Amino acid sequence: MLAEIKGLNEECGVFGVWGHEKAAELTYYGLHSLQHRGQEGAGIAVSDQETVNIHKDTGLVAEVFQNDQLKDLKGTAAIGHVRYATAGGGGYENVQPLHFRSQTGSMALAHNGNLVNATALKHQLENQGSIFQTTSDTEVLAHLIKRSGFSTLKDQLKNALSMVKGAYAFLLLTEDSLMVALDPHGLRPLSIGLLGDAYVIASETCALDIVGAKHERDVQPGELLVINNDGITSERFAYNANRAMCSMEYIYFSRPDSNIDGINVHSARKSMGKQLASEAPIEADVVTGVPDSSISAAIGYAEQSQIPYELGLIKNRYVGRTFIQPSQELREQGVKMKLSAVRKIVEGKRVVMVDDSIVRGTTSRRIVNMLREAGATEVHVRISAPPIKNPCFYGIDTSTTEELMASKHSIEEMREIIGADSLYFISEEGLVNAIGRPFENGGQCMACFTGKYPTEIYPDTAHPHEKVTC
Ligand code: SF4
């Protein structure tokens, strides 16, 4: 779906390279392919073994690096970051990688996820004299590292990681090493690949593909990788049997050409569509998907139901970010600017419209209306996620509970509000089976549907709308 107008946004992607002469260029291309994970800021930090240099700014990757800045980023190791800014969290200082200098050297830090105990840790650190430069929760890790008292950076990092809770895929670059850590539940995807002798790390495998790196494996929950001129070492800083990969990565956020834990995202979405068709069949003439992320599920629904798949909705790809506006009125206008119904396809037809989620309901209502205005005689809405009733504390900017339509309305009420002839959400069990992760109970986070969070939620856990995450 159209993240910007829907109120459901990923918050960041990370990319790293060790041991390649064109580290900055590779990172630039990698970040390009992760642009869907965040459009508000981008940055690259590079190490030439003596210093760490950085360029970052607000804007898209192509905007931030449009004036030859890459030429100044010389070195064989790099980390990069794209970010989505939550309300109040924009601004240059929060764009990553964050860069810290001290007497012992430099350190750049890039983070995808959200630390649920960041506020409490920040208060503690401030009481001990730390001064924060940003409002980002990521900076907490840097202060914990510097205050740990251990002699090696690896031990300092391990100690800091033992104190932070929540979702994180961290990349840390110094003059002489690249460190990679994934949270003990594995809430965010992170993969490692090889490009010749160079190591490449990326939030999604599509970014490995774009630079020609061969996927080696996914980083494991609680794993710490240290890459330097001696090679790569791996160790576990935490063990946790409770794997909890974010379900929404499969449903909505990740690119369809990415694989997470060996499962292709397009194939998982297609299975969700098939599952939906089995759970909620309906007599209809055409199946259509809301572009882009719902098309795979719509194809699956069509295949299973034997109803033809058609392009009943098309996306206007050339609408600039100026149309991404936070007010309700402008969001509604945004739907019109970004989507059109294809009259010739839907006129006089009973349409199954497959979408990946309903957040506030406004967008669904607009699309159903758009299909009716184009002549659809019936519109049956099928959603490839269960109802989203709870906020996410792990780096996805959903909405506050009050804004989530499913938190305060029954499915029948939702159907009526969006104006559909029928409405059905995939079952929780059906979703787990459709994704087919090879772990007990799927090993996936379902908290925004079930309210069962895989980590403790701390009393001070501010809603992502109220704090800066990444
Ligand atoms: S709460 Fe929902 S969006 Fe957040 S990590 Fe869990 S599944 Fe993903």
Coordinates of C-alpha atoms and ligand atoms in Angstrom, one line a residue:
M1 CA 0.0 0.0 0.0
L2 CA 0.9 3.6 0.0
A3 CA 2.8 4.0 3.2
E4 CA 2.9 7.7 3.3
I5 CA -0.9 8.2 3.1
K6 CA -1.8 5.2 5.1
G7 CA 0.0 5.9 8.4
L8 CA 2.1 2.8 8.5
N9 CA 5.8 3.4 8.0
E10 CA 9.0 1.5 8.3
E11 CA 11.7 3.2 10.2
C12 CA 15.0 2.6 8.6
G13 CA 17.3 0.4 6.6
V14 CA 21.0 -0.3 7.2
F15 CA 23.8 -1.3 4.8
G16 CA 27.5 -2.0 5.4
V17 CA 30.6 -3.1 3.5
W18 CA 34.0 -4.3 4.7
G19 CA 37.0 -4.8 2.4
H20 CA 36.1 -3.2 -0.9
E21 CA 37.7 -0.3 -2.6
K22 CA 34.4 1.1 -3.6
A23 CA 32.8 0.8 -0.2
A24 CA 31.0 4.2 -0.4
E25 CA 29.6 3.6 -3.9
L26 CA 28.4 0.1 -3.0
T27 CA 26.7 1.6 0.1
Y28 CA 25.1 4.2 -2.1
Y29 CA 23.5 1.6 -4.3
G30 CA 22.6 -0.6 -1.4
L31 CA 20.8 2.4 0.3
H32 CA 19.0 3.1 -3.0
S33 CA 17.4 -0.4 -2.9
L34 CA 16.5 0.1 0.7
Q35 CA 14.9 3.5 0.1
H36 CA 11.4 2.1 0.7
R37 CA 12.4 1.6 4.4
G38 CA 12.8 5.4 4.9
Q39 CA 12.8 8.5 2.8
E40 CA 13.5 11.3 5.3
G41 CA 17.2 11.1 5.7
A42 CA 20.3 9.2 4.4
G43 CA 23.9 9.0 5.3
I44 CA 27.2 7.1 4.7
A45 CA 30.2 6.8 7.0
V46 CA 33.5 5.5 5.5
S47 CA 36.7 4.3 7.1
D48 CA 40.0 4.4 5.4
Q49 CA 41.6 2.6 8.3
E50 CA 42.9 5.9 9.8
T51 CA 39.8 8.1 10.0
V52 CA 36.0 7.8 9.8
N53 CA 34.4 10.3 7.5
I54 CA 30.7 10.9 7.1
H55 CA 28.2 12.6 4.9
K56 CA 24.5 12.7 5.7
D57 CA 21.5 14.9 5.3
T58 CA 17.7 15.0 5.2
G59 CA 16.2 13.8 2.0
L60 CA 16.3 10.8 -0.4
V61 CA 19.5 9.0 -1.1
A62 CA 19.8 10.5 -4.6
E63 CA 19.2 14.0 -3.1
V64 CA 21.7 13.7 -0.2
F65 CA 24.5 12.4 -2.6
Q66 CA 23.7 14.5 -5.7
N67 CA 26.8 16.7 -5.7
D68 CA 29.8 14.3 -5.8
Q69 CA 29.9 13.8 -2.1
L70 CA 30.7 10.2 -2.7
K71 CA 34.1 11.2 -4.1
D72 CA 35.2 12.5 -0.7
L73 CA 34.2 9.3 1.0
K74 CA 37.3 7.3 0.4
G75 CA 38.0 4.0 2.2
T76 CA 37.4 0.3 2.1
A77 CA 34.7 0.0 4.8
A78 CA 31.4 1.8 5.0
I79 CA 28.1 1.8 6.8
G80 CA 24.9 3.6 5.5
H81 CA 21.5 4.3 6.7
V82 CA 18.1 5.5 5.4
R83 CA 15.6 6.7 7.9
Y84 CA 12.0 7.5 8.3
A85 CA 11.4 10.4 10.7
T86 CA 8.6 10.0 13.2
A87 CA 6.6 13.1 14.3
G88 CA 8.9 15.6 16.0
G89 CA 11.9 13.5 15.1
G90 CA 13.0 15.0 11.8
G91 CA 16.1 17.2 11.4
Y92 CA 19.7 16.8 10.5
E93 CA 21.0 15.8 14.0
N94 CA 18.9 12.6 14.0
V95 CA 19.9 11.4 10.6
Q96 CA 22.2 8.4 10.8
P97 CA 24.9 7.1 10.9
L98 CA 25.5 9.0 14.2
H99 CA 29.2 9.9 14.5
F100 CA 31.2 10.1 17.7
R101 CA 34.8 11.1 18.2
S102 CA 36.9 10.5 21.3
Q103 CA 40.5 10.3 22.3
T104 CA 40.6 6.6 21.4
G105 CA 39.2 7.1 17.9
S106 CA 35.9 7.5 15.9
M107 CA 32.8 5.5 15.8
A108 CA 29.8 5.6 13.5
L109 CA 26.6 3.9 14.4
A110 CA 23.6 2.9 12.3
H111 CA 20.4 1.4 13.7
N112 CA 17.2 -0.2 12.4
G113 CA 14.6 -0.8 15.1
N114 CA 13.6 0.8 18.4
L115 CA 14.9 0.5 21.9
V116 CA 12.0 0.1 24.3
N117 CA 14.0 1.1 27.4
A118 CA 15.8 4.0 25.8
T119 CA 14.0 6.7 27.9
A120 CA 14.9 5.0 31.2
L121 CA 18.5 4.5 30.2
K122 CA 18.8 8.0 28.9
H123 CA 17.6 9.4 32.3
Q124 CA 20.2 7.2 34.1
L125 CA 23.0 8.3 31.7
E126 CA 22.1 12.0 32.1
N127 CA 22.1 11.7 35.8
Q128 CA 25.6 10.3 35.5
G129 CA 26.7 13.3 33.4
S130 CA 26.1 12.2 29.8
I131 CA 25.1 15.0 27.4
F132 CA 23.1 13.9 24.4
Q133 CA 23.5 15.5 21.0
T134 CA 20.3 14.1 19.5
T135 CA 16.9 12.9 20.5
S136 CA 17.5 9.6 18.9
D137 CA 17.3 6.4 21.0
T138 CA 20.3 5.1 19.0
E139 CA 22.7 7.5 20.8
V140 CA 22.0 5.7 24.1
L141 CA 24.0 2.8 22.8
A142 CA 27.0 5.0 22.1
H143 CA 27.0 6.4 25.7
L144 CA 26.6 2.9 27.2
I145 CA 29.6 1.8 25.1
K146 CA 31.8 4.7 26.3
R147 CA 30.8 4.3 30.0
S148 CA 31.2 0.5 30.1
G149 CA 34.7 0.4 31.6
F150 CA 35.8 -2.6 29.5
S151 CA 39.1 -2.4 27.7
T152 CA 38.1 -3.7 24.2
L153 CA 35.4 -2.2 22.0
K154 CA 33.9 -5.7 21.5
D155 CA 33.5 -6.1 25.3
Q156 CA 32.2 -2.5 25.6
L157 CA 29.6 -3.2 22.9
K158 CA 28.6 -6.6 24.5
N159 CA 28.1 -4.9 27.8
A160 CA 26.0 -2.1 26.2
L161 CA 23.9 -4.6 24.3
S162 CA 23.1 -6.5 27.5
M163 CA 21.4 -3.3 28.8
V164 CA 19.3 -2.3 25.8
K165 CA 16.0 -3.9 25.1
G166 CA 13.8 -3.9 22.1
A167 CA 14.4 -4.2 18.4
Y168 CA 17.8 -3.5 16.8
A169 CA 20.0 -4.3 13.9
F170 CA 23.1 -2.3 14.7
L171 CA 26.1 -1.6 12.4
L172 CA 29.1 0.0 14.2
L173 CA 32.1 1.3 12.2
T174 CA 35.4 2.3 13.6
E175 CA 38.8 2.9 11.9
D176 CA 39.7 -0.7 12.0
S177 CA 36.5 -2.8 12.4
L178 CA 32.9 -3.3 11.4
M179 CA 30.6 -4.7 14.1
V180 CA 27.1 -6.1 13.5
A181 CA 24.5 -7.0 16.1
L182 CA 21.0 -8.2 16.0
D183 CA 18.6 -8.2 19.0
P184 CA 17.9 -11.5 20.8
H185 CA 14.4 -11.8 19.3
G186 CA 15.6 -11.1 15.8
L187 CA 12.8 -8.5 15.3
R188 CA 14.3 -6.9 12.2
P189 CA 15.8 -8.7 9.2
L190 CA 19.5 -8.5 8.6
S191 CA 21.6 -10.5 6.1
I192 CA 25.2 -11.0 5.3
G193 CA 26.7 -11.6 1.8
L194 CA 30.0 -11.8 0.1
L195 CA 31.2 -9.8 -2.9
G196 CA 34.5 -11.4 -3.8
D197 CA 36.4 -11.2 -0.6
A198 CA 34.4 -8.2 0.7
Y199 CA 31.6 -8.6 3.3
V200 CA 28.3 -6.9 2.8
I201 CA 25.6 -6.5 5.4
A202 CA 22.0 -5.4 4.5
S203 CA 18.6 -5.0 6.1
E204 CA 17.2 -6.9 3.1
T205 CA 18.6 -9.3 0.6
C206 CA 17.4 -7.1 -2.3
A207 CA 20.3 -4.7 -1.4
L208 CA 22.8 -7.6 -1.6
D209 CA 21.5 -8.4 -5.0
I210 CA 21.8 -4.8 -6.3
V211 CA 25.6 -4.7 -5.6
G212 CA 26.1 -8.3 -6.9
A213 CA 26.9 -9.8 -3.5
K214 CA 26.0 -13.4 -2.9
H215 CA 23.8 -14.0 0.1
E216 CA 25.6 -16.1 2.7
R217 CA 23.1 -16.3 5.5
D218 CA 20.9 -14.2 7.8
V219 CA 22.4 -12.8 11.0
Q220 CA 21.0 -14.7 13.9
P221 CA 19.1 -13.3 16.9
G222 CA 21.6 -12.3 19.6
E223 CA 24.6 -12.7 17.3
L224 CA 27.5 -10.3 17.2
L225 CA 29.8 -10.3 14.2
V226 CA 33.2 -8.6 14.2
I227 CA 34.8 -8.0 10.8
N228 CA 38.3 -6.6 10.5
N229 CA 41.5 -7.3 8.5
D230 CA 41.8 -10.7 10.2
G231 CA 38.4 -11.8 8.8
I232 CA 35.1 -12.4 10.5
T233 CA 34.2 -13.8 13.9
S234 CA 30.8 -14.6 15.3
E235 CA 29.6 -15.0 18.8
R236 CA 26.3 -15.0 20.7
F237 CA 25.9 -12.1 23.2
A238 CA 22.4 -13.4 24.1
Y239 CA 20.4 -16.6 23.7
N240 CA 16.7 -16.5 23.4
A241 CA 14.5 -19.3 22.1
N242 CA 11.7 -16.8 21.5
R243 CA 12.4 -15.7 17.9
A244 CA 10.1 -12.9 16.8
M245 CA 10.6 -11.6 13.3
C246 CA 8.2 -8.8 12.5
S247 CA 5.3 -10.2 10.6
M248 CA 4.8 -6.9 8.8
E249 CA 8.1 -7.3 7.1
Y250 CA 6.5 -10.2 5.2
I251 CA 3.1 -8.6 4.8
Y252 CA 4.0 -5.1 3.8
F253 CA 7.5 -3.6 4.5
S254 CA 10.1 -5.6 2.7
R255 CA 10.5 -5.6 -1.0
P256 CA 9.0 -8.6 -2.8
D257 CA 12.4 -9.7 -4.2
S258 CA 13.9 -9.9 -0.7
N259 CA 14.1 -13.2 1.2
I260 CA 13.8 -13.3 5.0
D261 CA 15.1 -16.5 6.7
G262 CA 15.0 -18.2 3.3
I263 CA 11.4 -17.2 2.6
N264 CA 10.8 -15.0 -0.4
V265 CA 8.6 -12.1 0.4
H266 CA 6.5 -12.2 -2.8
S267 CA 5.9 -15.9 -2.4
A268 CA 4.8 -15.4 1.3
R269 CA 2.4 -12.7 0.2
K270 CA 1.0 -14.9 -2.6
S271 CA 0.4 -17.6 0.0
M272 CA -1.4 -15.1 2.2
G273 CA -3.7 -14.3 -0.8
K274 CA -4.4 -18.0 -1.3
Q275 CA -5.1 -18.5 2.3
L276 CA -7.5 -15.5 2.2
A277 CA -9.3 -17.1 -0.8
S278 CA -9.7 -20.3 1.2
E279 CA -10.9 -18.6 4.3
A280 CA -13.2 -16.1 2.7
P281 CA -14.3 -17.1 -0.8
I282 CA -16.8 -14.9 -2.7
E283 CA -18.4 -14.9 -6.1
A284 CA -16.8 -12.1 -8.1
D285 CA -15.7 -11.2 -11.6
V286 CA -12.2 -9.8 -11.0
V287 CA -9.5 -9.6 -8.3
T288 CA -7.4 -6.5 -8.0
G289 CA -4.6 -5.6 -5.6
V290 CA -3.7 -2.2 -4.1
P291 CA -0.3 -1.3 -5.5
D292 CA 2.4 -2.1 -4.8
S293 CA 2.7 -4.3 -1.8
S294 CA -0.8 -6.0 -2.2
I295 CA -0.3 -7.2 -5.7
S296 CA 1.4 -10.4 -4.7
A297 CA -1.4 -11.3 -2.3
A298 CA -4.0 -10.4 -5.0
I299 CA -2.3 -12.8 -7.5
G300 CA -2.5 -15.5 -4.8
Y301 CA -6.2 -14.8 -4.2
A302 CA -6.9 -15.0 -7.9
E303 CA -5.0 -18.2 -8.4
Q304 CA -6.7 -20.0 -5.6
S305 CA -10.2 -18.7 -6.4
Q306 CA -9.9 -19.0 -10.1
I307 CA -11.2 -15.5 -10.5
P308 CA -9.1 -13.5 -13.0
Y309 CA -6.5 -11.1 -11.7
E310 CA -6.7 -7.6 -13.3
L311 CA -5.0 -4.3 -12.8
G312 CA -8.1 -2.5 -11.5
L313 CA -6.0 0.1 -9.6
I314 CA -2.9 1.8 -10.8
K315 CA -0.4 3.9 -9.0
N316 CA 0.8 7.3 -10.2
R317 CA 4.6 6.9 -9.7
Y318 CA 5.5 10.5 -10.3
V319 CA 3.8 12.2 -7.4
G320 CA 6.5 14.0 -5.4
R321 CA 7.0 13.9 -1.7
T322 CA 5.3 17.2 -1.4
F323 CA 2.1 15.3 -1.3
I324 CA 3.1 13.4 1.8
Q325 CA 1.3 15.5 4.4
P326 CA 0.3 14.5 7.9
S327 CA -3.1 16.1 8.0
Q328 CA -6.2 14.0 7.4
E329 CA -7.5 16.3 4.7
L330 CA -4.3 16.2 2.8
R331 CA -3.9 12.4 3.3
E332 CA -7.3 12.0 1.6
Q333 CA -6.2 14.2 -1.3
G334 CA -3.0 12.1 -1.4
V335 CA -4.9 9.0 -2.1
K336 CA -6.5 10.6 -5.1
M337 CA -3.2 11.8 -6.4
K338 CA -1.5 8.5 -6.0
L339 CA -4.0 5.9 -7.1
S340 CA -6.5 5.6 -9.9
A341 CA -9.2 3.0 -10.7
V342 CA -9.2 1.6 -14.2
R343 CA -12.7 2.1 -15.4
K344 CA -12.6 -0.3 -18.3
I345 CA -11.5 -3.1 -16.0
V346 CA -13.9 -2.6 -13.1
E347 CA -17.1 -1.1 -14.7
G348 CA -20.1 -3.4 -14.2
K349 CA -17.9 -5.9 -12.3
R350 CA -18.0 -7.5 -8.9
V351 CA -14.5 -6.7 -7.6
V352 CA -12.4 -8.4 -4.9
M353 CA -10.0 -5.7 -3.7
V354 CA -7.0 -7.2 -1.8
D355 CA -5.0 -4.9 0.5
D356 CA -2.3 -5.7 3.0
S357 CA -3.7 -3.8 6.1
I358 CA -6.2 -1.3 7.4
V359 CA -4.7 1.2 9.8
R360 CA -7.0 4.2 10.2
G361 CA -9.5 3.1 7.5
T362 CA -9.5 6.4 5.6
T363 CA -7.5 5.1 2.7
S364 CA -9.6 1.9 2.4
R365 CA -12.8 4.0 2.3
R366 CA -11.3 6.2 -0.4
I367 CA -10.3 3.3 -2.5
V368 CA -13.6 1.5 -2.2
N369 CA -15.3 4.7 -3.2
M370 CA -12.9 5.1 -6.1
L371 CA -13.8 1.7 -7.4
R372 CA -17.5 2.3 -7.1
E373 CA -17.2 5.7 -8.9
A374 CA -15.4 3.8 -11.7
G375 CA -18.5 1.6 -12.0
A376 CA -17.8 -1.5 -9.8
T377 CA -21.1 -3.1 -8.9
E378 CA -19.8 -4.8 -5.7
V379 CA -16.5 -4.3 -3.8
H380 CA -15.3 -7.1 -1.5
V381 CA -12.3 -6.2 0.6
R382 CA -9.9 -8.9 1.6
I383 CA -7.0 -8.0 4.0
S384 CA -3.8 -10.1 4.1
A385 CA -3.0 -9.0 7.7
P386 CA -5.2 -9.6 10.8
P387 CA -6.8 -6.5 12.3
I388 CA -4.2 -4.1 13.7
K389 CA -5.4 -3.3 17.2
N390 CA -2.2 -2.4 19.0
P391 CA 0.7 0.0 18.5
C392 CA 4.2 -1.2 17.6
F393 CA 7.1 -0.4 19.9
Y394 CA 9.8 -1.9 17.7
G395 CA 10.4 0.7 15.1
I396 CA 7.3 0.7 13.0
D397 CA 5.4 4.0 13.1
T398 CA 1.8 2.7 13.2
S399 CA -0.6 5.1 15.0
T400 CA -1.8 5.6 18.5
T401 CA -4.2 3.0 19.7
E402 CA -7.1 5.5 19.4
E403 CA -6.3 6.0 15.7
L404 CA -6.3 2.3 14.9
M405 CA -9.6 1.6 13.4
A406 CA -9.7 -2.1 14.5
S407 CA -9.0 -1.1 18.1
K408 CA -12.5 0.5 18.5
H409 CA -14.7 -1.0 15.8
S410 CA -16.0 -4.5 15.1
I411 CA -15.3 -5.9 11.6
E412 CA -18.9 -5.3 10.6
E413 CA -18.6 -1.7 11.7
M414 CA -15.4 -1.4 9.8
R415 CA -17.1 -2.8 6.7
E416 CA -19.8 -0.2 7.0
I417 CA -17.4 2.7 7.5
I418 CA -15.3 1.8 4.5
G419 CA -18.4 1.1 2.4
A420 CA -17.5 -2.4 1.3
D421 CA -20.0 -5.1 0.4
S422 CA -17.9 -7.6 2.5
L423 CA -14.7 -7.4 4.5
Y424 CA -12.5 -10.2 5.8
F425 CA -9.1 -10.2 7.5
I426 CA -6.8 -13.2 7.3
S427 CA -6.8 -15.3 10.5
E428 CA -3.7 -15.2 12.8
E429 CA -3.2 -18.9 12.3
G430 CA -3.7 -18.5 8.5
L431 CA -1.0 -15.8 8.4
V432 CA 1.5 -17.9 10.3
N433 CA 0.9 -20.9 8.0
A434 CA 1.0 -18.8 4.9
I435 CA 4.4 -17.4 5.7
G436 CA 5.6 -20.8 6.7
R437 CA 8.6 -19.9 8.9
P438 CA 10.3 -23.1 10.1
F439 CA 10.1 -22.2 13.8
E440 CA 7.8 -23.1 16.6
N441 CA 4.7 -20.9 16.3
G442 CA 6.3 -19.3 13.2
G443 CA 8.9 -17.5 15.3
Q444 CA 7.3 -14.2 14.3
C445 CA 6.1 -11.1 16.2
M446 CA 2.3 -10.7 15.9
A447 CA 2.0 -8.0 18.7
C448 CA 0.2 -5.4 16.6
F449 CA -2.6 -8.0 16.1
T450 CA -2.5 -9.9 19.3
G451 CA -1.2 -7.4 21.9
K452 CA 1.4 -10.1 23.0
Y453 CA 4.7 -8.3 22.8
P454 CA 7.8 -10.4 22.6
T455 CA 9.8 -8.1 25.0
E456 CA 8.9 -6.4 28.2
I457 CA 7.2 -3.0 27.4
Y458 CA 8.6 -0.6 30.0
P459 CA 6.4 1.8 31.8
D460 CA 8.3 4.6 30.2
T461 CA 8.0 3.3 26.7
A462 CA 6.7 6.3 24.8
H463 CA 4.7 5.7 21.8
P464 CA 6.9 6.0 18.7
H465 CA 4.9 9.1 17.7
E466 CA 6.3 10.8 20.8
K467 CA 9.9 9.9 20.6
V468 CA 12.6 9.5 18.0
T469 CA 13.3 6.0 17.0
C470 CA 15.0 4.4 14.1
Ligands
SF4_1 S1 4.2 -5.1 16.7 FE1 3.6 -5.5 14.5 S2 4.8 -4.1 13.3 FE2 5.7 -4.1 15.3 S3 7.4 -5.6 15.2 FE3 5.6 -6.7 15.9 S4 4.6 -7.5 14.0 FE4 6.0 -5.9 13.4

